[in-house]
XYZ file of C-alpha atoms in Angstrom:
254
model
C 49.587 105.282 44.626
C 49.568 103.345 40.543
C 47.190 100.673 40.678
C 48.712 97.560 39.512
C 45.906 96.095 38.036
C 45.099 96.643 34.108
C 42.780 98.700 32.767
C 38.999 97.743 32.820
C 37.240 96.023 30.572
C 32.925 97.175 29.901
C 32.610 95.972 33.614
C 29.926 98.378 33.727
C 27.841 98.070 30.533
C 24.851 96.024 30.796
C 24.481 95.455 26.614
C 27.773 95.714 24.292
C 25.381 98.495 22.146
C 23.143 101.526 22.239
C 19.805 99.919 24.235
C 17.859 100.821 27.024
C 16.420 98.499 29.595
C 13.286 100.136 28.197
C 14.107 99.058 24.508
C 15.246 95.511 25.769
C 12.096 94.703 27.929
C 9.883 95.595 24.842
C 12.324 93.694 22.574
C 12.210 90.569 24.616
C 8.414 90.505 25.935
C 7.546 90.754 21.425
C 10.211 87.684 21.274
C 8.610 85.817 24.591
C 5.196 86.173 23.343
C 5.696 83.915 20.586
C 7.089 80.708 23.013
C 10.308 79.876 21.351
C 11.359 76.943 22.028
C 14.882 78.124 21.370
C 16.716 80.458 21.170
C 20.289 81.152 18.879
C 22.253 84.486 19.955
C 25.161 85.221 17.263
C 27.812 86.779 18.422
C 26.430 87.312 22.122
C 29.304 88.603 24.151
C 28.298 87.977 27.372
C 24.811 87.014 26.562
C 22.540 89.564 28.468
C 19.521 89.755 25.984
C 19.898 85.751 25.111
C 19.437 85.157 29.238
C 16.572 87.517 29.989
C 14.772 86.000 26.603
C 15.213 82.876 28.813
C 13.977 83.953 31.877
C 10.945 85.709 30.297
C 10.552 82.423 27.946
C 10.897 79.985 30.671
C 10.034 77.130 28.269
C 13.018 77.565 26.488
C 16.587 76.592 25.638
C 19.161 78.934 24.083
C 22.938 79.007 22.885
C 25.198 81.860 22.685
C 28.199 81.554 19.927
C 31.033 84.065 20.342
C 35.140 84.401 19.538
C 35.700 86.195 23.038
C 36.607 83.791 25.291
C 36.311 86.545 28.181
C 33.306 87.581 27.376
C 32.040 84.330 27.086
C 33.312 83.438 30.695
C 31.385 86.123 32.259
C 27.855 85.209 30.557
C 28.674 81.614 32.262
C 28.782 83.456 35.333
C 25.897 85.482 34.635
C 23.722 82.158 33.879
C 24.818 80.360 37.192
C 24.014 83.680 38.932
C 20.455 83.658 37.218
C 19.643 79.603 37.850
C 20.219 79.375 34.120
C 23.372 76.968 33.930
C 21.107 74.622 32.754
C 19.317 76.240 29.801
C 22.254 77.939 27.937
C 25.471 77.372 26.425
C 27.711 79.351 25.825
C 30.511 78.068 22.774
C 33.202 79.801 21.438
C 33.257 79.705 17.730
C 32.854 81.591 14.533
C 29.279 81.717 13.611
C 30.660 81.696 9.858
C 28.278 78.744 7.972
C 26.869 77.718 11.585
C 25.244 74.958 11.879
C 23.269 75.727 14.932
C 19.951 76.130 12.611
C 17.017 76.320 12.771
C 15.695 77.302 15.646
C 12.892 79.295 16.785
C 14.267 82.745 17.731
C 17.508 84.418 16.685
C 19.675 87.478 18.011
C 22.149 88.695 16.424
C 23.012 92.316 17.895
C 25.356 94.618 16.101
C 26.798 90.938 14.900
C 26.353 90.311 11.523
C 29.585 90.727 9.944
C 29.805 87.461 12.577
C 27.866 85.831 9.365
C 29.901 87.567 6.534
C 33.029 86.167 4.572
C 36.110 88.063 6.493
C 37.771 88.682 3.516
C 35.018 90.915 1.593
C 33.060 93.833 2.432
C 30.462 93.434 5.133
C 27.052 92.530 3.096
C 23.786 92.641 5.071
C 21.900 91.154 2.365
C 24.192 87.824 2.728
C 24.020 88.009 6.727
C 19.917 88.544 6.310
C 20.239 85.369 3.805
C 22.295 83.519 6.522
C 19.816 84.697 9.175
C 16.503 83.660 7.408
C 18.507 80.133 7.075
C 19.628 79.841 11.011
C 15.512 80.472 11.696
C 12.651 78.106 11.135
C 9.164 79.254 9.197
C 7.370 81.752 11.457
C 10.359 82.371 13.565
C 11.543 85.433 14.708
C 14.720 87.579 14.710
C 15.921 90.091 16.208
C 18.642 92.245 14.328
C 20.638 94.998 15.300
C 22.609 96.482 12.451
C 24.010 100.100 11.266
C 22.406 102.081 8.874
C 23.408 105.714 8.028
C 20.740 108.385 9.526
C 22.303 110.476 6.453
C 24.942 110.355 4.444
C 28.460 111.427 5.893
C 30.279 114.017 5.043
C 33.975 113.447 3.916
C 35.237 115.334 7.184
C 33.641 112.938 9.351
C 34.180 109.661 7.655
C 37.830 110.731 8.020
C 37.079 110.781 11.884
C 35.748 107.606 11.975
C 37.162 103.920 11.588
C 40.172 103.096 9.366
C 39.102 103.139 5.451
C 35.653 104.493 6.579
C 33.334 105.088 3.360
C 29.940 105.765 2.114
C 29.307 102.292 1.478
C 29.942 100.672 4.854
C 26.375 101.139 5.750
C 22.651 101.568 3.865
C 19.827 103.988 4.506
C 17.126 102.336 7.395
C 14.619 101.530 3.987
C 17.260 99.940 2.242
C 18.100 97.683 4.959
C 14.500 96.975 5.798
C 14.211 96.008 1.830
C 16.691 93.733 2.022
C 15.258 91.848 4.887
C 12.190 91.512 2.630
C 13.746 90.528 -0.061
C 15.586 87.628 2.028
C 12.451 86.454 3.325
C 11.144 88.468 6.497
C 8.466 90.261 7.296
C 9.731 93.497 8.787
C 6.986 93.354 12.495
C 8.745 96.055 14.435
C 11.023 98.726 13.137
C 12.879 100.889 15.882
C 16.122 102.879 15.902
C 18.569 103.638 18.900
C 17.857 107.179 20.111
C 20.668 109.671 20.534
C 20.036 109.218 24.742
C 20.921 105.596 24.278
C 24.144 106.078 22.134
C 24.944 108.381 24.351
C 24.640 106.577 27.415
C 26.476 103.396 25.666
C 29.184 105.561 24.296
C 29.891 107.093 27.582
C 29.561 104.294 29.502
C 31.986 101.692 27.096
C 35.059 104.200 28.246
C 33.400 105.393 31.695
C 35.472 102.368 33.788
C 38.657 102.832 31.861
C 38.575 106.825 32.199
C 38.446 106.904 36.055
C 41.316 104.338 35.806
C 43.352 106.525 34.007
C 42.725 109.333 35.977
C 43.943 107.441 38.899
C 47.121 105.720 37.146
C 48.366 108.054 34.893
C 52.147 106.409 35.526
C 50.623 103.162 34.887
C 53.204 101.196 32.386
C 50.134 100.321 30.422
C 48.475 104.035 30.664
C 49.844 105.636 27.401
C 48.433 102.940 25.471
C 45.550 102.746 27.148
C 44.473 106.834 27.065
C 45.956 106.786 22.911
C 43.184 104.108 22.365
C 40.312 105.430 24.196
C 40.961 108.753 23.270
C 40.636 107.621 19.785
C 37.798 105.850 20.504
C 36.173 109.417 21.742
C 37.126 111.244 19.061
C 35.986 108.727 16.530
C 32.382 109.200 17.913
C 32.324 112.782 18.963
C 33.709 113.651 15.336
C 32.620 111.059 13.301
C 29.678 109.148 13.468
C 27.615 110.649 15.825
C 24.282 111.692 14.756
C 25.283 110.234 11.625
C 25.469 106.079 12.419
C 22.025 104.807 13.393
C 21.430 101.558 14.799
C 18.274 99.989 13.956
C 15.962 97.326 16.039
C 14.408 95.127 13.704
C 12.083 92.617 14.397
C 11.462 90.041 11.480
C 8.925 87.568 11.269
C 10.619 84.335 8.530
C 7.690 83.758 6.455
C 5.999 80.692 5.654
Protein backbone atom coordinates (compact mmCIF):
# COMPACT_ATOMS: atom_id res chain seq x y z
CA UNK A 1 0.00 0.00 0.00
CA UNK A 2 1.44 4.06 -1.37
CA UNK A 3 2.05 5.99 1.59
CA UNK A 4 0.31 9.19 1.39
CA UNK A 5 2.59 11.17 3.15
CA UNK A 6 5.53 13.17 1.21
CA UNK A 7 8.79 12.32 1.04
CA UNK A 8 11.17 12.92 4.07
CA UNK A 9 12.99 15.61 4.81
CA UNK A 10 17.01 14.99 6.79
CA UNK A 11 14.75 13.61 9.67
CA UNK A 12 17.64 11.58 10.39
CA UNK A 13 20.78 13.74 10.14
CA UNK A 14 22.02 15.08 13.28
CA UNK A 15 24.33 18.12 11.44
CA UNK A 16 23.26 19.47 7.79
CA UNK A 17 27.30 18.56 6.87
CA UNK A 18 30.13 16.07 6.98
CA UNK A 19 30.86 15.98 11.12
CA UNK A 20 31.16 13.47 13.58
CA UNK A 21 29.89 13.64 17.10
CA UNK A 22 33.62 13.13 17.65
CA UNK A 23 34.58 16.30 15.53
CA UNK A 24 31.63 18.32 17.16
CA UNK A 25 32.46 17.51 20.89
CA UNK A 26 36.12 18.66 20.21
CA UNK A 27 34.78 21.64 18.20
CA UNK A 28 32.50 22.80 20.92
CA UNK A 29 34.56 21.91 24.25
CA UNK A 30 37.75 24.50 22.17
CA UNK A 31 34.62 27.08 21.76
CA UNK A 32 33.26 26.42 25.60
CA UNK A 33 36.60 26.81 27.02
CA UNK A 34 36.81 30.31 26.21
CA UNK A 35 33.18 31.35 28.17
CA UNK A 36 31.37 33.13 25.46
CA UNK A 37 29.05 35.03 26.53
CA UNK A 38 27.28 34.63 23.23
CA UNK A 39 26.97 32.99 20.76
CA UNK A 40 25.85 33.99 16.73
CA UNK A 41 25.16 30.78 14.42
CA UNK A 42 24.77 31.97 10.60
CA UNK A 43 22.81 30.11 8.72
CA UNK A 44 22.04 27.35 11.48
CA UNK A 45 19.34 25.16 10.08
CA UNK A 46 18.09 23.61 12.87
CA UNK A 47 20.71 24.76 15.22
CA UNK A 48 22.39 21.51 16.61
CA UNK A 49 26.04 22.81 17.15
CA UNK A 50 24.62 26.50 18.32
CA UNK A 51 22.49 24.37 21.24
CA UNK A 52 25.14 21.97 22.47
CA UNK A 53 27.70 25.21 22.49
CA UNK A 54 24.92 26.29 24.93
CA UNK A 55 24.60 23.50 26.98
CA UNK A 56 28.41 23.02 27.29
CA UNK A 57 28.64 27.04 27.80
CA UNK A 58 25.93 27.25 30.27
CA UNK A 59 26.72 30.96 30.86
CA UNK A 60 25.66 31.82 27.64
CA UNK A 61 23.09 33.22 25.22
CA UNK A 62 22.97 32.44 21.49
CA UNK A 63 20.86 33.25 18.23
CA UNK A 64 20.45 31.22 15.23
CA UNK A 65 19.61 33.27 11.80
CA UNK A 66 18.30 31.14 8.93
CA UNK A 67 15.84 31.50 5.55
CA UNK A 68 14.25 27.94 6.29
CA UNK A 69 11.40 28.44 8.10
CA UNK A 70 11.16 24.48 8.61
CA UNK A 71 14.23 24.08 9.69
CA UNK A 72 14.01 26.76 11.93
CA UNK A 73 10.76 25.24 13.53
CA UNK A 74 12.42 22.11 14.43
CA UNK A 75 15.58 23.77 16.29
CA UNK A 76 12.60 25.54 18.41
CA UNK A 77 11.60 22.19 19.19
CA UNK A 78 14.93 20.96 19.77
CA UNK A 79 15.60 23.96 22.40
CA UNK A 80 12.28 23.33 24.39
CA UNK A 81 13.27 19.63 24.33
CA UNK A 82 16.81 20.60 25.77
CA UNK A 83 15.44 23.35 28.61
CA UNK A 84 16.94 25.87 26.23
CA UNK A 85 13.74 27.97 25.14
CA UNK A 86 15.11 30.46 27.12
CA UNK A 87 18.68 30.98 25.89
CA UNK A 88 18.20 30.91 22.05
CA UNK A 89 16.42 32.40 19.30
CA UNK A 90 15.89 31.30 16.51
CA UNK A 91 14.95 34.29 13.51
CA UNK A 92 14.39 33.85 10.12
CA UNK A 93 16.32 36.24 8.04
CA UNK A 94 19.10 36.75 5.60
CA UNK A 95 22.29 37.11 7.43
CA UNK A 96 23.29 39.51 4.40
CA UNK A 97 24.89 42.92 6.35
CA UNK A 98 23.56 41.43 9.82
CA UNK A 99 23.49 43.35 12.40
CA UNK A 100 23.60 40.78 15.09
CA UNK A 101 27.47 41.81 15.82
CA UNK A 102 29.63 41.47 17.80
CA UNK A 103 29.44 38.87 19.84
CA UNK A 104 31.70 36.51 21.42
CA UNK A 105 31.56 33.27 19.38
CA UNK A 106 30.41 32.72 15.81
CA UNK A 107 29.32 29.57 13.64
CA UNK A 108 28.84 29.69 10.49
CA UNK A 109 28.87 25.97 9.01
CA UNK A 110 29.03 25.36 5.32
CA UNK A 111 27.14 29.03 5.43
CA UNK A 112 29.04 31.61 4.13
CA UNK A 113 27.68 32.37 0.86
CA UNK A 114 24.78 33.29 3.75
CA UNK A 115 27.29 36.50 4.03
CA UNK A 116 28.02 36.98 0.23
CA UNK A 117 26.21 39.39 -2.32
CA UNK A 118 23.66 36.81 -4.21
CA UNK A 119 24.29 38.23 -7.31
CA UNK A 120 28.26 37.60 -7.60
CA UNK A 121 30.43 34.74 -7.20
CA UNK A 122 30.72 33.29 -3.74
CA UNK A 123 33.98 35.16 -2.16
CA UNK A 124 35.37 33.74 1.10
CA UNK A 125 37.62 36.53 1.56
CA UNK A 126 34.40 38.97 1.81
CA UNK A 127 32.43 36.33 4.09
CA UNK A 128 35.90 36.04 6.36
CA UNK A 129 35.74 40.09 6.25
CA UNK A 130 32.01 39.91 7.28
CA UNK A 131 32.88 37.26 9.88
CA UNK A 132 35.86 39.07 11.62
CA UNK A 133 33.14 42.09 11.76
CA UNK A 134 30.07 39.90 13.37
CA UNK A 135 32.99 38.85 16.22
CA UNK A 136 34.46 40.96 18.96
CA UNK A 137 38.54 41.16 19.67
CA UNK A 138 39.65 37.75 20.96
CA UNK A 139 36.55 36.04 19.84
CA UNK A 140 36.29 32.97 18.23
CA UNK A 141 34.81 31.40 15.07
CA UNK A 142 34.12 28.54 13.90
CA UNK A 143 34.00 28.11 9.98
CA UNK A 144 33.10 25.42 7.87
CA UNK A 145 33.79 26.10 4.23
CA UNK A 146 34.85 24.05 0.89
CA UNK A 147 38.13 23.95 -0.33
CA UNK A 148 39.31 21.67 -3.21
CA UNK A 149 41.54 18.56 -1.85
CA UNK A 150 42.89 18.90 -5.63
CA UNK A 151 41.98 20.33 -8.48
CA UNK A 152 39.03 18.69 -10.55
CA UNK A 153 39.19 17.26 -13.49
CA UNK A 154 36.84 18.52 -16.34
CA UNK A 155 34.90 15.05 -16.25
CA UNK A 156 33.95 15.52 -12.81
CA UNK A 157 33.15 19.15 -12.57
CA UNK A 158 30.68 18.20 -15.33
CA UNK A 159 29.17 15.73 -12.67
CA UNK A 160 28.82 18.11 -10.21
CA UNK A 161 26.50 21.28 -9.62
CA UNK A 162 25.15 23.40 -12.50
CA UNK A 163 28.08 25.78 -14.01
CA UNK A 164 30.56 23.91 -11.70
CA UNK A 165 34.25 25.38 -12.24
CA UNK A 166 37.71 25.52 -10.98
CA UNK A 167 37.12 28.61 -9.25
CA UNK A 168 34.17 27.79 -7.00
CA UNK A 169 36.51 26.75 -4.31
CA UNK A 170 40.45 27.48 -3.07
CA UNK A 171 43.16 25.10 -1.96
CA UNK A 172 42.93 24.51 2.27
CA UNK A 173 46.30 27.18 2.42
CA UNK A 174 44.65 29.59 0.42
CA UNK A 175 41.66 29.69 2.46
CA UNK A 176 43.57 29.61 5.70
CA UNK A 177 45.54 32.83 4.12
CA UNK A 178 42.69 34.56 3.64
CA UNK A 179 41.44 34.20 7.12
CA UNK A 180 44.79 35.78 8.08
CA UNK A 181 44.71 38.27 5.98
CA UNK A 182 41.05 39.29 7.30
CA UNK A 183 42.19 39.30 10.71
CA UNK A 184 42.25 35.71 12.42
CA UNK A 185 44.51 33.73 13.82
CA UNK A 186 44.08 30.31 12.26
CA UNK A 187 44.04 28.02 16.27
CA UNK A 188 42.78 24.76 14.89
CA UNK A 189 42.87 23.55 11.35
CA UNK A 190 40.89 20.21 10.61
CA UNK A 191 39.29 18.74 7.49
CA UNK A 192 36.16 16.36 7.17
CA UNK A 193 37.46 12.82 6.64
CA UNK A 194 36.16 10.69 3.80
CA UNK A 195 34.16 8.40 6.81
CA UNK A 196 32.30 11.55 7.69
CA UNK A 197 31.28 12.61 4.07
CA UNK A 198 30.41 9.45 3.69
CA UNK A 199 28.25 8.94 6.48
CA UNK A 200 26.56 12.58 5.77
CA UNK A 201 26.18 11.82 2.14
CA UNK A 202 24.49 8.60 2.79
CA UNK A 203 22.57 9.58 5.43
CA UNK A 204 21.04 13.19 3.68
CA UNK A 205 19.15 10.61 1.06
CA UNK A 206 18.99 7.47 3.56
CA UNK A 207 15.11 8.59 4.79
CA UNK A 208 13.99 9.53 1.33
CA UNK A 209 15.48 6.20 -0.33
CA UNK A 210 13.52 3.73 1.90
CA UNK A 211 10.50 5.98 1.05
CA UNK A 212 10.85 5.46 -2.38
CA UNK A 213 11.38 2.02 -2.19
CA UNK A 214 8.14 1.71 -0.46
CA UNK A 215 6.04 4.25 -2.77
CA UNK A 216 7.29 3.87 -5.99
CA UNK A 217 3.49 4.87 -7.40
CA UNK A 218 3.65 7.76 -5.18
CA UNK A 219 2.31 10.94 -7.39
CA UNK A 220 5.29 12.75 -6.01
CA UNK A 221 7.88 9.65 -6.53
CA UNK A 222 9.28 10.47 -10.06
CA UNK A 223 10.28 13.74 -8.91
CA UNK A 224 11.42 12.75 -5.93
CA UNK A 225 13.90 9.58 -7.20
CA UNK A 226 15.04 12.25 -10.52
CA UNK A 227 16.30 14.60 -7.68
CA UNK A 228 17.96 12.34 -5.35
CA UNK A 229 19.32 10.34 -7.89
CA UNK A 230 20.99 13.38 -9.10
CA UNK A 231 21.99 14.23 -5.94
CA UNK A 232 23.95 10.62 -5.85
CA UNK A 233 25.44 10.90 -8.87
CA UNK A 234 26.63 14.41 -8.33
CA UNK A 235 28.74 13.06 -5.35
CA UNK A 236 29.65 9.61 -6.43
CA UNK A 237 30.94 11.23 -9.82
CA UNK A 238 31.80 14.49 -9.00
CA UNK A 239 33.12 15.79 -6.01
CA UNK A 240 33.97 13.08 -4.01
CA UNK A 241 37.43 12.83 -2.86
CA UNK A 242 37.80 15.95 -4.61
CA UNK A 243 35.56 18.71 -2.30
CA UNK A 244 37.06 18.99 1.18
CA UNK A 245 35.43 20.63 3.92
CA UNK A 246 37.59 22.28 6.32
CA UNK A 247 37.09 22.99 10.33
CA UNK A 248 38.62 26.12 11.11
CA UNK A 249 38.95 27.57 14.26
CA UNK A 250 39.95 31.38 14.26
CA UNK A 251 40.94 33.37 17.03
CA UNK A 252 39.87 37.66 15.89
CA UNK A 253 42.93 39.31 16.97
CA UNK A 254 43.37 42.15 19.12
Amino acid sequence: MTDSSPPPRLGGLTFHGPLSEARATRLIGRLAAAAPADVLDIGCGWGELLLRVLEAAPGAKGTGIDIDAEDLARGRVLARERGLADRVTFVEESALGTDRGPVDAVLCLGSSQALCDPGQPHDPAAALRELRRLVRPGGRVVLGEGFWERTPTEAELAAMWPGARTGDHLSLGALVDLAVEAGFRPAWIERASGDEWDEFESGYRYDTELWLAANPGHPLAAETRERVDRQRSSWLDGYRDVLGIAYLTLVATV
